[in-house]
PDB file of C-alpha atoms in Angstrom:
ATOM      1  CA  VAL A   1       4.700   4.882 -18.862  1.00 91.00           C
ATOM      2  CA  GLN A   2       8.348   5.920 -18.475  1.00 96.00           C
ATOM      3  CA  LEU A   3       9.918   6.708 -15.178  1.00 97.00           C
ATOM      4  CA  VAL A   4      13.357   7.801 -14.836  1.00 97.00           C
ATOM      5  CA  GLU A   5      14.860   7.949 -11.171  1.00 98.00           C
ATOM      6  CA  SER A   6      17.351  10.865 -10.310  1.00 97.00           C
ATOM      7  CA  GLY A   7      19.006  12.020  -7.316  1.00 98.00           C
ATOM      8  CA  GLY A   8      21.101   8.918  -6.213  1.00 97.00           C
ATOM      9  CA  GLY A   9      24.757   9.269  -5.349  1.00 98.00           C
ATOM     10  CA  SER A  10      27.482   9.090  -2.433  1.00 98.00           C
ATOM     11  CA  VAL A  11      27.050  10.070   1.350  1.00 98.00           C
ATOM     12  CA  GLN A  12      28.122   9.375   4.712  1.00 98.00           C
ATOM     13  CA  ALA A  13      26.185   7.516   6.987  1.00 98.00           C
ATOM     14  CA  GLY A  14      24.152  10.274   9.014  1.00 98.00           C
ATOM     15  CA  GLY A  15      23.816  12.418   5.711  1.00 98.00           C
ATOM     16  CA  SER A  16      20.409  12.631   3.321  1.00 98.00           C
ATOM     17  CA  LEU A  17      19.507  12.232  -0.176  1.00 98.00           C
ATOM     18  CA  ALA A  18      16.393  13.287  -2.131  1.00 98.00           C
ATOM     19  CA  LEU A  19      15.279  10.779  -4.958  1.00 98.00           C
ATOM     20  CA  SER A  20      12.726  12.078  -7.342  1.00 98.00           C
ATOM     21  CA  CYS A  21      11.192   9.885 -10.145  1.00 98.00           C
ATOM     22  CA  ALA A  22       9.808  11.650 -13.096  1.00 97.00           C
ATOM     23  CA  SER A  23       6.659  10.066 -15.312  1.00 95.00           C
ATOM     24  CA  SER A  24       6.111  10.544 -18.952  1.00 93.00           C
ATOM     25  CA  GLY A  25       1.989   9.875 -17.944  1.00 88.00           C
ATOM     26  CA  ASP A  26      -0.056  11.175 -15.161  1.00 88.00           C
ATOM     27  CA  THR A  27       0.466   9.689 -11.873  1.00 85.00           C
ATOM     28  CA  GLU A  28      -3.292  10.179 -10.854  1.00 86.00           C
ATOM     29  CA  SER A  29      -3.405   7.235 -13.418  1.00 88.00           C
ATOM     30  CA  SER A  30      -1.657   5.107 -11.121  1.00 91.00           C
ATOM     31  CA  TYR A  31      -3.687   4.320  -8.156  1.00 94.00           C
ATOM     32  CA  CYS A  32      -0.341   2.472  -6.357  1.00 96.00           C
ATOM     33  CA  MET A  33       2.963   4.101  -6.312  1.00 97.00           C
ATOM     34  CA  GLY A  34       6.445   3.132  -4.690  1.00 97.00           C
ATOM     35  CA  TRP A  35       9.901   3.156  -4.275  1.00 98.00           C
ATOM     36  CA  PHE A  36      11.861  -0.656  -4.205  1.00 98.00           C
ATOM     37  CA  ARG A  37      15.654  -1.232  -3.462  1.00 98.00           C
ATOM     38  CA  GLN A  38      17.944  -3.861  -4.196  1.00 97.00           C
ATOM     39  CA  GLY A  39      21.124  -4.234  -2.319  1.00 96.00           C
ATOM     40  CA  PRO A  40      24.162  -5.845  -3.638  1.00 92.00           C
ATOM     41  CA  GLY A  41      23.409  -9.885  -2.919  1.00 94.00           C
ATOM     42  CA  LYS A  42      20.136  -8.867  -2.060  1.00 95.00           C
ATOM     43  CA  GLU A  43      16.592  -9.925  -3.166  1.00 95.00           C
ATOM     44  CA  ARG A  44      14.574  -6.535  -4.233  1.00 96.00           C
ATOM     45  CA  GLU A  45      12.265  -5.681  -1.490  1.00 97.00           C
ATOM     46  CA  GLY A  46       9.764  -2.544  -0.832  1.00 97.00           C
ATOM     47  CA  VAL A  47      11.207   0.333   0.839  1.00 98.00           C
ATOM     48  CA  ALA A  48       7.689   2.776   0.871  1.00 98.00           C
ATOM     49  CA  ILE A  49       4.499   2.991  -1.045  1.00 98.00           C
ATOM     50  CA  ILE A  50       1.855   5.831  -1.599  1.00 97.00           C
ATOM     51  CA  ASP A  51      -1.653   5.213  -3.123  1.00 95.00           C
ATOM     52  CA  GLY A  52      -3.997   7.404  -4.525  1.00 93.00           C
ATOM     53  CA  ASP A  53      -5.217   8.694  -1.603  1.00 93.00           C
ATOM     54  CA  HIS A  54      -1.819   9.504  -0.899  1.00 93.00           C
ATOM     55  CA  ILE A  55      -1.650   6.825   2.409  1.00 96.00           C
ATOM     56  CA  THR A  56       1.747   6.002   2.777  1.00 97.00           C
ATOM     57  CA  THR A  57       3.050   2.542   4.173  1.00 97.00           C
ATOM     58  CA  TYR A  58       7.201   2.016   4.966  1.00 98.00           C
ATOM     59  CA  ALA A  59       9.261  -0.823   5.573  1.00 98.00           C
ATOM     60  CA  ASP A  60       9.933  -1.241   9.235  1.00 98.00           C
ATOM     61  CA  SER A  61      13.536  -0.627   8.458  1.00 97.00           C
ATOM     62  CA  VAL A  62      13.374   3.096   7.061  1.00 98.00           C
ATOM     63  CA  LYS A  63      10.248   4.168   9.168  1.00 98.00           C
ATOM     64  CA  GLY A  64      11.423   7.593  11.000  1.00 98.00           C
ATOM     65  CA  ARG A  65      13.913   8.407   8.480  1.00 98.00           C
ATOM     66  CA  PHE A  66      12.414   8.300   4.932  1.00 98.00           C
ATOM     67  CA  THR A  67       9.845   9.780   3.444  1.00 98.00           C
ATOM     68  CA  ILE A  68       7.748   9.182   0.430  1.00 98.00           C
ATOM     69  CA  SER A  69       5.643  11.793  -1.464  1.00 97.00           C
ATOM     70  CA  LYS A  70       3.951  12.465  -4.955  1.00 96.00           C
ATOM     71  CA  ASP A  71       3.339  15.762  -6.816  1.00 94.00           C
ATOM     72  CA  SER A  72       0.258  15.163  -9.400  1.00 91.00           C
ATOM     73  CA  ALA A  73       1.123  18.629 -10.918  1.00 93.00           C
ATOM     74  CA  LYS A  74       4.563  17.862 -11.821  1.00 95.00           C
ATOM     75  CA  ASN A  75       3.896  13.850 -12.049  1.00 95.00           C
ATOM     76  CA  THR A  76       6.972  12.850  -9.930  1.00 96.00           C
ATOM     77  CA  LEU A  77       7.226  10.592  -7.245  1.00 97.00           C
ATOM     78  CA  ASN A  78       9.612  11.523  -4.556  1.00 98.00           C
ATOM     79  CA  LEU A  79      11.730   9.843  -1.489  1.00 98.00           C
ATOM     80  CA  GLN A  80      13.250  12.058   1.223  1.00 98.00           C
ATOM     81  CA  MET A  81      15.896   9.952   3.059  1.00 98.00           C
ATOM     82  CA  ASN A  82      17.411  10.943   5.885  1.00 98.00           C
ATOM     83  CA  SER A  83      20.020   9.260   8.918  1.00 98.00           C
ATOM     84  CA  LEU A  84      21.083   7.356   5.842  1.00 98.00           C
ATOM     85  CA  LYS A  85      22.662   4.142   6.952  1.00 98.00           C
ATOM     86  CA  PRO A  86      25.400   1.616   5.249  1.00 97.00           C
ATOM     87  CA  GLU A  87      22.519  -0.983   4.828  1.00 97.00           C
ATOM     88  CA  ASP A  88      20.416   1.875   3.102  1.00 98.00           C
ATOM     89  CA  THR A  89      23.263   1.335  -0.182  1.00 98.00           C
ATOM     90  CA  ALA A  90      21.270  -0.242  -2.600  1.00 98.00           C
ATOM     91  CA  MET A  91      20.012   0.676  -6.208  1.00 98.00           C
ATOM     92  CA  TYR A  92      16.774   2.270  -6.018  1.00 98.00           C
ATOM     93  CA  TYR A  93      13.783   1.746  -8.457  1.00 98.00           C
ATOM     94  CA  CYS A  94      10.700   3.395  -8.666  1.00 98.00           C
ATOM     95  CA  ALA A  95       7.549   1.812  -9.789  1.00 97.00           C
ATOM     96  CA  ALA A  96       3.829   2.756 -10.362  1.00 96.00           C
ATOM     97  CA  ASP A  97       1.064   0.276 -11.440  1.00 94.00           C
ATOM     98  CA  ALA A  98      -1.004   0.421 -14.527  1.00 91.00           C
ATOM     99  CA  SER A  99      -4.854   1.309 -13.117  1.00 91.00           C
ATOM    100  CA  PRO A 100      -6.004   4.462 -11.294  1.00 90.00           C
ATOM    101  CA  LEU A 101      -8.571   2.038  -9.520  1.00 92.00           C
ATOM    102  CA  ALA A 102      -8.644   2.234  -5.473  1.00 91.00           C
ATOM    103  CA  ARG A 103      -7.436  -0.663  -3.983  1.00 91.00           C
ATOM    104  CA  ARG A 104      -4.752  -2.073  -1.213  1.00 93.00           C
ATOM    105  CA  CYS A 105      -1.180  -1.111  -2.354  1.00 94.00           C
ATOM    106  CA  ARG A 106       1.429  -3.644  -1.732  1.00 94.00           C
ATOM    107  CA  MET A 107       5.196  -3.455  -1.412  1.00 92.00           C
ATOM    108  CA  GLU A 108       5.744  -7.512  -0.452  1.00 89.00           C
ATOM    109  CA  THR A 109       5.761  -7.954  -3.924  1.00 83.00           C
ATOM    110  CA  GLY A 110       7.118  -6.079  -7.339  1.00 89.00           C
ATOM    111  CA  SER A 111       4.474  -8.007  -9.453  1.00 90.00           C
ATOM    112  CA  ASP A 112       1.949  -5.837  -8.824  1.00 92.00           C
ATOM    113  CA  TYR A 113       3.371  -2.710 -10.700  1.00 96.00           C
ATOM    114  CA  ASN A 114       3.431  -2.622 -14.395  1.00 95.00           C
ATOM    115  CA  TYR A 115       6.179   0.392 -14.529  1.00 96.00           C
ATOM    116  CA  TRP A 116       9.888   0.412 -13.530  1.00 97.00           C
ATOM    117  CA  GLY A 117      12.443   2.741 -13.876  1.00 98.00           C
ATOM    118  CA  GLN A 118      15.884   2.158 -14.947  1.00 97.00           C
ATOM    119  CA  GLY A 119      17.058   2.603 -10.882  1.00 98.00           C
ATOM    120  CA  THR A 120      19.584   5.328  -8.942  1.00 98.00           C
ATOM    121  CA  GLN A 121      21.998   4.019  -7.329  1.00 98.00           C
ATOM    122  CA  VAL A 122      22.636   5.294  -3.649  1.00 98.00           C
ATOM    123  CA  THR A 123      25.832   4.610  -1.528  1.00 98.00           C
ATOM    124  CA  VAL A 124      26.540   5.274   2.070  1.00 98.00           C
ATOM    125  CA  SER A 125      29.813   4.836   3.301  1.00 98.00           C
ATOM    126  CA  SER A 126      30.292   4.451   7.131  1.00 95.00           C
TER     127      SER A 126
END
């Protein structure tokens, strides 16, 4: 499975961006999918995840501003980011696991995810 992110860019604080992740495989084959990010000088952190039942979980720092969604017909994972802040500046990565089996999806660790995209840069200026 190959994941390819798109939609990153530069925006001023308060602006919006929409990220998309195209999967070469069937997104229904990955029960857990999500977005992670790594800012300059920071460790990678989970941003938002979605499971096969379309249950979503968000990091506290993005709740109410970001929305994750999955389009199984197009095999894409999306992240709508509104009210962006300078601290959202990071490389954003799409990730998916290798099993369709239902279980609790976690974003505390990226080790649960088998497939990763190359990342797309998001830069928010103040």
